[in-house]
Tab-separated table of C-alpha atoms and ligand atoms in Angstrom:
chain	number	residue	atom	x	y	z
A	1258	UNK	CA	-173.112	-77.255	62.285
A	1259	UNK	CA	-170.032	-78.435	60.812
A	1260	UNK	CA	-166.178	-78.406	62.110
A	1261	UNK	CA	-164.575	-78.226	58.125
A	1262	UNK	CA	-161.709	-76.020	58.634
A	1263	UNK	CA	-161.595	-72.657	56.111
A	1264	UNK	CA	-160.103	-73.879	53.109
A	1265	UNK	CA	-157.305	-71.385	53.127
A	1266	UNK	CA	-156.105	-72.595	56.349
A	1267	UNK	CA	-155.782	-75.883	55.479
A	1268	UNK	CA	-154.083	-74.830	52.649
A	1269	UNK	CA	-151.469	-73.179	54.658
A	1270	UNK	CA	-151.039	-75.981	56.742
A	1271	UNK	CA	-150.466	-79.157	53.544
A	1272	UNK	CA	-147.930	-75.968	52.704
A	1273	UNK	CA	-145.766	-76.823	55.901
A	1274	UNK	CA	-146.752	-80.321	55.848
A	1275	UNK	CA	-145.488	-80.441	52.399
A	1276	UNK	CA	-142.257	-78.783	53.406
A	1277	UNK	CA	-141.303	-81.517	56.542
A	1278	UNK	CA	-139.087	-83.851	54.388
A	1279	UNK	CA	-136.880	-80.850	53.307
A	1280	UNK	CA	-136.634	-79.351	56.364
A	1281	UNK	CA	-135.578	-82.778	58.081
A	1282	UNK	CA	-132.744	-83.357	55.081
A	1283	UNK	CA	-131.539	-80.231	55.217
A	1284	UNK	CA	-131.236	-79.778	58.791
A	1285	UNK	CA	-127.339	-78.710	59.951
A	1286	UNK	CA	-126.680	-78.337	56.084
A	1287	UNK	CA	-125.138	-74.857	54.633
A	1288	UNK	CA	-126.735	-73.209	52.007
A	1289	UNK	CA	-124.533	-70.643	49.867
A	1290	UNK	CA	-127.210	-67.683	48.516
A	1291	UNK	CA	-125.568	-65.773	46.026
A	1292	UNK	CA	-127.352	-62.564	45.098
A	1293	UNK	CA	-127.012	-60.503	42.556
A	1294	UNK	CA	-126.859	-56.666	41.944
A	1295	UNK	CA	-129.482	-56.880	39.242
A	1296	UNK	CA	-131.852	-58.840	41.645
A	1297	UNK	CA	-131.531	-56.053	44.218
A	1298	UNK	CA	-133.553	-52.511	44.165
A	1299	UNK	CA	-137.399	-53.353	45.144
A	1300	UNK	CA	-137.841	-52.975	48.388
A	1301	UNK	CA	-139.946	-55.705	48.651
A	1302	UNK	CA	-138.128	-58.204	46.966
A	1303	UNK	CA	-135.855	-57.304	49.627
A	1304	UNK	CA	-137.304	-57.877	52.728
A	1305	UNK	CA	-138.626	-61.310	50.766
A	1306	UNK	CA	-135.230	-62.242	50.361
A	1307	UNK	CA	-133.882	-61.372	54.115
A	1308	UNK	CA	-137.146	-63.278	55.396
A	1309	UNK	CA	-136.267	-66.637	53.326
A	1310	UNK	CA	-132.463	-66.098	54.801
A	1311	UNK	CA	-133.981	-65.526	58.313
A	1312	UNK	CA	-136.486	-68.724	57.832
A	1313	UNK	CA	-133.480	-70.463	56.588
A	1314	UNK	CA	-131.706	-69.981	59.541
A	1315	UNK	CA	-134.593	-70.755	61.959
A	1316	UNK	CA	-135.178	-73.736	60.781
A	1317	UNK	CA	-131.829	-75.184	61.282
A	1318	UNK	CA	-129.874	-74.532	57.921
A	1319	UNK	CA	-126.578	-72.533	58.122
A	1320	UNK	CA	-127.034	-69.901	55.237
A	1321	UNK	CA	-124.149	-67.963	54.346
A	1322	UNK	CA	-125.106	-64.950	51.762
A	1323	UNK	CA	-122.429	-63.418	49.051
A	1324	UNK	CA	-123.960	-60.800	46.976
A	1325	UNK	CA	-122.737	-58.976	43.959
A	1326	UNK	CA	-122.848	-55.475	43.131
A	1327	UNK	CA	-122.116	-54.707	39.825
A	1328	UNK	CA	-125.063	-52.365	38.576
A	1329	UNK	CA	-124.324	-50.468	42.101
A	1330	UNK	CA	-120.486	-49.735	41.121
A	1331	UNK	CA	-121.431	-48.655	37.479
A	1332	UNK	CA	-123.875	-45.935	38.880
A	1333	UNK	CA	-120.652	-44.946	41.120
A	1334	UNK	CA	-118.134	-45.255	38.807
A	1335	UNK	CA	-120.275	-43.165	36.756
A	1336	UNK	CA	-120.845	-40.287	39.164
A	1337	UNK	CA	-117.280	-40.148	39.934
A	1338	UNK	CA	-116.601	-39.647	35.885
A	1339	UNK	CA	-114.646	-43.018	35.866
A	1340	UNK	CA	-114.452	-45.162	32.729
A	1341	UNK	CA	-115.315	-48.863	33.162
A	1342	UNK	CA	-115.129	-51.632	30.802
A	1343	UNK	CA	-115.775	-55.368	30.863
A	1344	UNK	CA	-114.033	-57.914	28.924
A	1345	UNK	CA	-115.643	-61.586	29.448
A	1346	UNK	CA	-117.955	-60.497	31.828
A	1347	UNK	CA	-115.289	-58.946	34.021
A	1348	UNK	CA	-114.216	-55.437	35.288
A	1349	UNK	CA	-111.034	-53.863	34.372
A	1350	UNK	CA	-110.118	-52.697	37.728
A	1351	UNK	CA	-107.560	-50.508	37.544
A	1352	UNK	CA	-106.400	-49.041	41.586
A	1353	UNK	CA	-109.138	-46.438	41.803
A	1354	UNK	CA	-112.001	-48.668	40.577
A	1355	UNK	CA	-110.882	-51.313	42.939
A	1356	UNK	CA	-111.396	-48.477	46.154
A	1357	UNK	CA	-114.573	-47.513	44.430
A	1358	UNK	CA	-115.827	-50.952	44.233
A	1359	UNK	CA	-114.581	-51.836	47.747
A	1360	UNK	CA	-116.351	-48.849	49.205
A	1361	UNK	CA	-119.582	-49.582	47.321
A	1362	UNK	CA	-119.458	-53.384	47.959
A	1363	UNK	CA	-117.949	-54.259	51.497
A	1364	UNK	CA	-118.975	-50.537	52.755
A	1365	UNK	CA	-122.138	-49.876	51.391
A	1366	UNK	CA	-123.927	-52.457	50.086
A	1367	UNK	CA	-122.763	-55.268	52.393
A	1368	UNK	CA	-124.467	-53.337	55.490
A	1369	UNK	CA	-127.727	-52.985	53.327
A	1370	UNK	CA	-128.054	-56.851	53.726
A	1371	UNK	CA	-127.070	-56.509	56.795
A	1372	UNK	CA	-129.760	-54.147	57.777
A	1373	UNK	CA	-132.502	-56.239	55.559
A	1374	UNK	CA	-131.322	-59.309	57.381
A	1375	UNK	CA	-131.913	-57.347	60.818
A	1376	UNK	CA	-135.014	-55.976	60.065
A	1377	UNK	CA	-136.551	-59.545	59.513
A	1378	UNK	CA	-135.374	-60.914	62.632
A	1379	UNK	CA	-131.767	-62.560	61.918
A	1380	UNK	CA	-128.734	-61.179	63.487
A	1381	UNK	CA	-126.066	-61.305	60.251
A	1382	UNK	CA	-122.454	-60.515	60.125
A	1383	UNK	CA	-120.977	-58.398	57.114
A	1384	UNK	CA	-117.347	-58.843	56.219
A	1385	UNK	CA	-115.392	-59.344	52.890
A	1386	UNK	CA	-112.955	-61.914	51.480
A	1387	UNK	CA	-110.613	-59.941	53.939
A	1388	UNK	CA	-111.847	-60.599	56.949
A	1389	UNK	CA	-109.559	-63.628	58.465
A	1390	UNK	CA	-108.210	-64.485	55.911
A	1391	UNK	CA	-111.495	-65.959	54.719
A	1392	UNK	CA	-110.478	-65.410	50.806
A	1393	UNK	CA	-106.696	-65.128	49.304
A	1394	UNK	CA	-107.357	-63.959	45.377
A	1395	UNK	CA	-104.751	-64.497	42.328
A	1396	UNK	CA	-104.349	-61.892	39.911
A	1397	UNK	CA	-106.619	-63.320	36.291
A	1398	UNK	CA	-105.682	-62.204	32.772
A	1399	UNK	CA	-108.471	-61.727	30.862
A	1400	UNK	CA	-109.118	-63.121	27.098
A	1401	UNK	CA	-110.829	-61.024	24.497
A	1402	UNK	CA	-111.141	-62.063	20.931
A	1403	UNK	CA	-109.596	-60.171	18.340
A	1404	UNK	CA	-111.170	-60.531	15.250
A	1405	UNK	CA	-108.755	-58.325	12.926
A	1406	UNK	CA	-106.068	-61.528	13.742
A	1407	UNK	CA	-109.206	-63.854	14.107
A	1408	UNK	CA	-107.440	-64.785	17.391
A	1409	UNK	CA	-107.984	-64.333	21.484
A	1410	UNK	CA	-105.446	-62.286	22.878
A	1411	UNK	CA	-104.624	-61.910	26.616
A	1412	UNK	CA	-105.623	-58.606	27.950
A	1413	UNK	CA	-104.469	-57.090	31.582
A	1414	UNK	CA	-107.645	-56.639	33.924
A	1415	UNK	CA	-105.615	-54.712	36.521
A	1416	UNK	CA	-106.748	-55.955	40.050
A	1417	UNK	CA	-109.136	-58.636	38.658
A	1418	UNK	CA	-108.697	-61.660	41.255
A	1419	UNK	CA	-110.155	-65.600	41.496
A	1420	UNK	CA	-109.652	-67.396	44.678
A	1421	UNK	CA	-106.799	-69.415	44.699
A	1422	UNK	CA	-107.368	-70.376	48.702
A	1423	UNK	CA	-110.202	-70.011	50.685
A	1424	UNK	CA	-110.250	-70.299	54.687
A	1425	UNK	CA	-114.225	-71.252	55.862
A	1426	UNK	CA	-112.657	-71.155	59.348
A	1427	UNK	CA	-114.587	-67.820	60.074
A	1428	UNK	CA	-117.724	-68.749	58.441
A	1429	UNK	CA	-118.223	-71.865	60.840
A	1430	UNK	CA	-117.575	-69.715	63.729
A	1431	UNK	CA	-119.934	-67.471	62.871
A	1432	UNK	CA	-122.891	-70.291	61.534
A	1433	UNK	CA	-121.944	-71.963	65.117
A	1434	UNK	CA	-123.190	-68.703	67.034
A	1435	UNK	CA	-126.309	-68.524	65.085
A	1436	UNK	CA	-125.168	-65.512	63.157
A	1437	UNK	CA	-125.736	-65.272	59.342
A	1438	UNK	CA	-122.208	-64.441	57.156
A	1439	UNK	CA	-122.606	-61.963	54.608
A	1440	UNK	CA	-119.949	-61.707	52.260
A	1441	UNK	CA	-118.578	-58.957	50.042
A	1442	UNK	CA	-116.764	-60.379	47.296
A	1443	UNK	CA	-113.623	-58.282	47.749
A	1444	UNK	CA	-110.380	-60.430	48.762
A	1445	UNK	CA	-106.615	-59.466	49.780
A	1446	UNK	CA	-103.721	-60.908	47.303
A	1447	UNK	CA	-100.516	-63.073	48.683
A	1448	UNK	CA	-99.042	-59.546	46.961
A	1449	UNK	CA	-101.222	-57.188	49.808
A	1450	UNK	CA	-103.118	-55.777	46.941
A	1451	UNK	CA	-106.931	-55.813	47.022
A	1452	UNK	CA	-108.695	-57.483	44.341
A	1453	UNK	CA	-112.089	-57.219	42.885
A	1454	UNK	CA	-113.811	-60.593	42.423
A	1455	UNK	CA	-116.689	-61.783	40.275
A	1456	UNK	CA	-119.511	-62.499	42.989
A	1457	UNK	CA	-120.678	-65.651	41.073
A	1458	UNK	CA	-117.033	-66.824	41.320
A	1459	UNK	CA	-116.648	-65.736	44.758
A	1460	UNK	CA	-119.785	-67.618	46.350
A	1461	UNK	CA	-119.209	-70.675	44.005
A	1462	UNK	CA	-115.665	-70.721	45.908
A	1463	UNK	CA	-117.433	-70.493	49.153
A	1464	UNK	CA	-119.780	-73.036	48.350
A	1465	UNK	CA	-116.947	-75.319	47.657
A	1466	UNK	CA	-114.998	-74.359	50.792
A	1467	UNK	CA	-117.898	-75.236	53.231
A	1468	UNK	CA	-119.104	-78.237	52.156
A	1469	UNK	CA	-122.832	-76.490	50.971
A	1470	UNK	CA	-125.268	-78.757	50.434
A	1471	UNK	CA	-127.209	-76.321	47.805
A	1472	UNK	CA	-125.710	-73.184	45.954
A	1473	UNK	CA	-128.341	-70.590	44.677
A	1474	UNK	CA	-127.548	-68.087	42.083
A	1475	UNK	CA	-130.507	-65.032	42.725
A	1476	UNK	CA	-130.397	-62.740	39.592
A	1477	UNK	CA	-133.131	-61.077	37.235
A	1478	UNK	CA	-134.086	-63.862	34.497
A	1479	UNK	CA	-135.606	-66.749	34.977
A	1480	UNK	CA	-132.601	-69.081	34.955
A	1481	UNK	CA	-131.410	-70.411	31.639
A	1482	UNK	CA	-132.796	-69.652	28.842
A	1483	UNK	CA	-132.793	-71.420	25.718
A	1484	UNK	CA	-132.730	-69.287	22.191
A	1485	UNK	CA	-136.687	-69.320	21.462
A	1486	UNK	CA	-136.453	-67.722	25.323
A	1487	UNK	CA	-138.118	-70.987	27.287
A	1488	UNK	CA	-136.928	-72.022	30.299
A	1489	UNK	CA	-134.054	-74.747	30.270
A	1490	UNK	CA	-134.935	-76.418	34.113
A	1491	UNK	CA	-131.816	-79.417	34.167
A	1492	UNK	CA	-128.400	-78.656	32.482
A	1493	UNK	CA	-125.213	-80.594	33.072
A	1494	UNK	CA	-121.331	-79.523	31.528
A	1495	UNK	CA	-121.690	-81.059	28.453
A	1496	UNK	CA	-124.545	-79.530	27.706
A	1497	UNK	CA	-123.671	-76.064	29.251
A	1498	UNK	CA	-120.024	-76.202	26.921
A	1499	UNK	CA	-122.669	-76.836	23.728
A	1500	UNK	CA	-125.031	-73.460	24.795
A	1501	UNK	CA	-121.896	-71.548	25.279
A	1502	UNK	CA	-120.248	-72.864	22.288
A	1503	UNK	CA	-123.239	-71.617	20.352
A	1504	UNK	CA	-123.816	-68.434	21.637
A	1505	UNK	CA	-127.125	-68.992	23.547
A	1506	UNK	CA	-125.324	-68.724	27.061
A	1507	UNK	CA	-123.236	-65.581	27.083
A	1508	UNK	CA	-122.691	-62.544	28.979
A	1509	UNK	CA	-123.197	-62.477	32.808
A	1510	UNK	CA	-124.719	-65.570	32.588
A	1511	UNK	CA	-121.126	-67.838	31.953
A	1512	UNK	CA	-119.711	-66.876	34.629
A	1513	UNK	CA	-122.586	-68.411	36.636
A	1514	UNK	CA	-122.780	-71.957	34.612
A	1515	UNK	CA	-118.896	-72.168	35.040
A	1516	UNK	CA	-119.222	-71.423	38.418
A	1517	UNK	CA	-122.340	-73.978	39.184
A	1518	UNK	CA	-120.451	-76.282	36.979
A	1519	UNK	CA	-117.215	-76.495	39.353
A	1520	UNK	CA	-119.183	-76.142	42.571
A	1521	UNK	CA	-121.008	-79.518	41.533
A	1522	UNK	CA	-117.564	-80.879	40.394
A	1523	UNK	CA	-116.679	-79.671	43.983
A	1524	UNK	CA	-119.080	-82.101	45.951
A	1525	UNK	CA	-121.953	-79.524	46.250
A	1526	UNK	CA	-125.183	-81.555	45.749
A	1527	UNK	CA	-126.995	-79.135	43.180
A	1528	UNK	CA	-126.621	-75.585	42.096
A	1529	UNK	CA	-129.496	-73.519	41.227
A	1530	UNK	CA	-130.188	-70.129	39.022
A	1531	UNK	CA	-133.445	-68.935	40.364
A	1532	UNK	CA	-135.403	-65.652	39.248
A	1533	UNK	CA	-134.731	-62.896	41.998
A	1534	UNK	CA	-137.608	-60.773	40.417
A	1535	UNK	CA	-139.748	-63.690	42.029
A	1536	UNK	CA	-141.410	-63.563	45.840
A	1537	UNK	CA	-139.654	-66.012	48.079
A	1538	UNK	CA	-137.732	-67.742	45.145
A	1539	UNK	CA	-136.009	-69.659	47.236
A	1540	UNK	CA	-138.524	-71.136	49.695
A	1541	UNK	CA	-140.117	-71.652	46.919
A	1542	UNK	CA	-137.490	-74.037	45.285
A	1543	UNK	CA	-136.461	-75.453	48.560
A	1544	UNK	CA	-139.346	-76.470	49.969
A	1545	UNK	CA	-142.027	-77.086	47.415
A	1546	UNK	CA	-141.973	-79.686	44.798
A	1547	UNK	CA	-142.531	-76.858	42.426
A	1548	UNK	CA	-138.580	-76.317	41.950
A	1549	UNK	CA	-138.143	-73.394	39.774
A	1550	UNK	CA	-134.977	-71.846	37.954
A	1551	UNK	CA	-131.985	-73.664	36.479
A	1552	UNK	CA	-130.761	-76.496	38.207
A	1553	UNK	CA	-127.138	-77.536	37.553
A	1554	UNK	CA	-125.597	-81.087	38.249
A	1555	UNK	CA	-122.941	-83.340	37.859
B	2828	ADP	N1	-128.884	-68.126	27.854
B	2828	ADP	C1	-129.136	-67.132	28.752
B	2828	ADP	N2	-130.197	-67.258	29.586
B	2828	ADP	C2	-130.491	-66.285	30.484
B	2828	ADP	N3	-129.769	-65.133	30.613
B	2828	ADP	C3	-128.696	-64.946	29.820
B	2828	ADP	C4	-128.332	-65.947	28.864
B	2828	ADP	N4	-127.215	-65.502	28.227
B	2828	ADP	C5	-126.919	-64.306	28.748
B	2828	ADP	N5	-127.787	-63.951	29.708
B	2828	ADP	C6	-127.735	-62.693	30.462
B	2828	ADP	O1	-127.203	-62.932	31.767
B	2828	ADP	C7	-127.780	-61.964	32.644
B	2828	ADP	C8	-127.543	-62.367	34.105
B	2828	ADP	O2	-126.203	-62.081	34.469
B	2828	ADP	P1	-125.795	-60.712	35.244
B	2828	ADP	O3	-126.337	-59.531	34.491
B	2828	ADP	O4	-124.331	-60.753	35.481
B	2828	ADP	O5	-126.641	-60.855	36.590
B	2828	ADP	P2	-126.305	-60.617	38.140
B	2828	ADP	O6	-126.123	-59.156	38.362
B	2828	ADP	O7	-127.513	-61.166	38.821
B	2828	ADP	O8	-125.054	-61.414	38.470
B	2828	ADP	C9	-129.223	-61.948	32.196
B	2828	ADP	O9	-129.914	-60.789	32.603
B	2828	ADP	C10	-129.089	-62.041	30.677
B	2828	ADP	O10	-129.034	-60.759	30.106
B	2829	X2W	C1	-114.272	-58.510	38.539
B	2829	X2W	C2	-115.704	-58.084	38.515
B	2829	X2W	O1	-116.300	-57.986	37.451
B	2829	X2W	N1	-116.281	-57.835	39.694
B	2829	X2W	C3	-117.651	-57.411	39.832
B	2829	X2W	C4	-118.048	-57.548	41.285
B	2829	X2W	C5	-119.522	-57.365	41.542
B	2829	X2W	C6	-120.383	-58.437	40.887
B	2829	X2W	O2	-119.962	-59.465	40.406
B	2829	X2W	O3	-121.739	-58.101	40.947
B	2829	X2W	P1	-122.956	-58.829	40.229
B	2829	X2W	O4	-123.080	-60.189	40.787
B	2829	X2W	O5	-124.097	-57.949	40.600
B	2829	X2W	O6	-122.716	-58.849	38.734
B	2829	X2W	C7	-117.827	-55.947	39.350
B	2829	X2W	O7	-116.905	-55.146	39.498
B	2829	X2W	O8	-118.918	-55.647	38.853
């Protein structure tokens, strides 16, 4: 007669044995979860996702979600017969589109989330940049290259806007209460206009603002990739300005380096592009050894 333990068990338990030293440094910290619109639409990655933000939160770390949209607003846009273009990874947003992406992002898929976040046991909050003054956004001009002139010229995004101030006031409040922030990223301009923001720029902002310990960036590769296609797992500015310079980091994917880039520059201790398409991503990279994605850092 033996009293071995089944091997799986055990397993599960070195699993939360091997998780105590993150769980005591991160206790009281914030983490800022951005996530994506392309790392949305299976219903189990999903629930995965509001589980990790519900564990998160049981265990004693603050995490405030801003999520993206930008797949969702294109279907829209499309149904309503709207045009929609991008120019450096941004949407010209002319008044219409703005409603349109307002209505899709702070009405529609900000109480998804919600609802996800519910399901699994957390109690979560939606609201946008607008909501106390949380975010004030600055009209951006956009830059496209012309290559008749060989030259960038400055082209009018309409109610494109980048944080200028941001207000965490709300956020703490709400982290204080044990209630989880979700944020649309959708702000109000010093002008009373309502501007459509980047979501990468919007939770790197955040990030910033509240002092987050860790900044994740869920989307739907598997973080940086070099050009053969591998994995690049450590990148710092210098080396992100060289991938962009040579065309292997383009597309969606700048705005995320630039944002990681200034969040680190910001005092936020490391910012990470994880694979959404991935079960549990983030426990995954927070409290295994086994980090996975892109990490960014000063
Ligand atoms: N060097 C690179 N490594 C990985 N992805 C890249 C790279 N350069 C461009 N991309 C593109 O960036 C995309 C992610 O950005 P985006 O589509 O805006 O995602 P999200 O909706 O999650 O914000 C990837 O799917 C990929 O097509
Ligand atoms: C100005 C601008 O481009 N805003 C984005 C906002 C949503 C977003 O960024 O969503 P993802 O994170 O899913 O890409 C847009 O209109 O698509």
């Amino acid at each position: 007669m033996t009293n071995a333990p089944d091997p799986a068990l055990l397993a599960k338990a070195e699993t939360l044995v091997e998780a105590l030293p993150y769980l005591q440094r991160y206790a009281g910290a914030t983490f800022v979860v951005k996530y994506g619109g392309h790392a949305m639409g299976d219903p189990e990655l999903q629930r995965d996702f509001a589980e990790d933000v519900v564990l998160l939160k049981a265990v004693g770390i603050n995490p405030i979600v801003v999520h993206g949209g930008g797949p969702q607003i294109g279907a829209m846009l499309k149904r309503l017969g709207v045009e929609s273009n991008f120019v450096g990874g941004l949407r010209v947003t002319d008044a219409e589109t703005a409603r349109i992406a307002e209505m899709v992002l702070a009405g529609s898929i900000n109480k998804e989330i919600v609802s996800w976040i519910g399901a699994a046991g957390g109690r979560a909050v939606g609201i946008s940049g607008k909501d106390a003054g949380l975010v004030t956004a600055e009209k951006v001009t956009g830059r496209e290259a012309d290559p008749l002139q060989g030259i960038e010229r400055h082209v009018d995004l309409g109610f494109v806007g980048e944080p200028v101030a941001v207000n965490p006031a709300i956020l703490h409040s709400l982290a204080e209460k044990d209630f989880i922030p979700v944020v649309a990223p959708i702000a109000l301009g010093a002008d009373g206009h309502t501007y459509n923001i980047n979501a990468d720029t919007m939770a790197g902002a955040i990030a910033s603002a509240t002092g987050a310990s860790r900044f994740f960036l869920l989307t739907d590769v598997a973080g940086v990739l070099d050009k053969q296609g591998e994995l690049l797992t450590d990148l710092d500015r210098a080396r992100i300005e060289a991938l962009k310079a040579d065309g292997t980091i383009k597309g969606g994917m700048i705005p995320k380096v630039e944002t990681c880039v200034h969040a680190v520059e910001q005092g936020v201790d490391a910012a990470v592009i994880l694979d959404g398409r991935i079960p549990h991503a983030m426990l995954l990279e927070i409290f295994t050894r086994r980090g996975a994605g892109t990490l960014v850092h000063a």
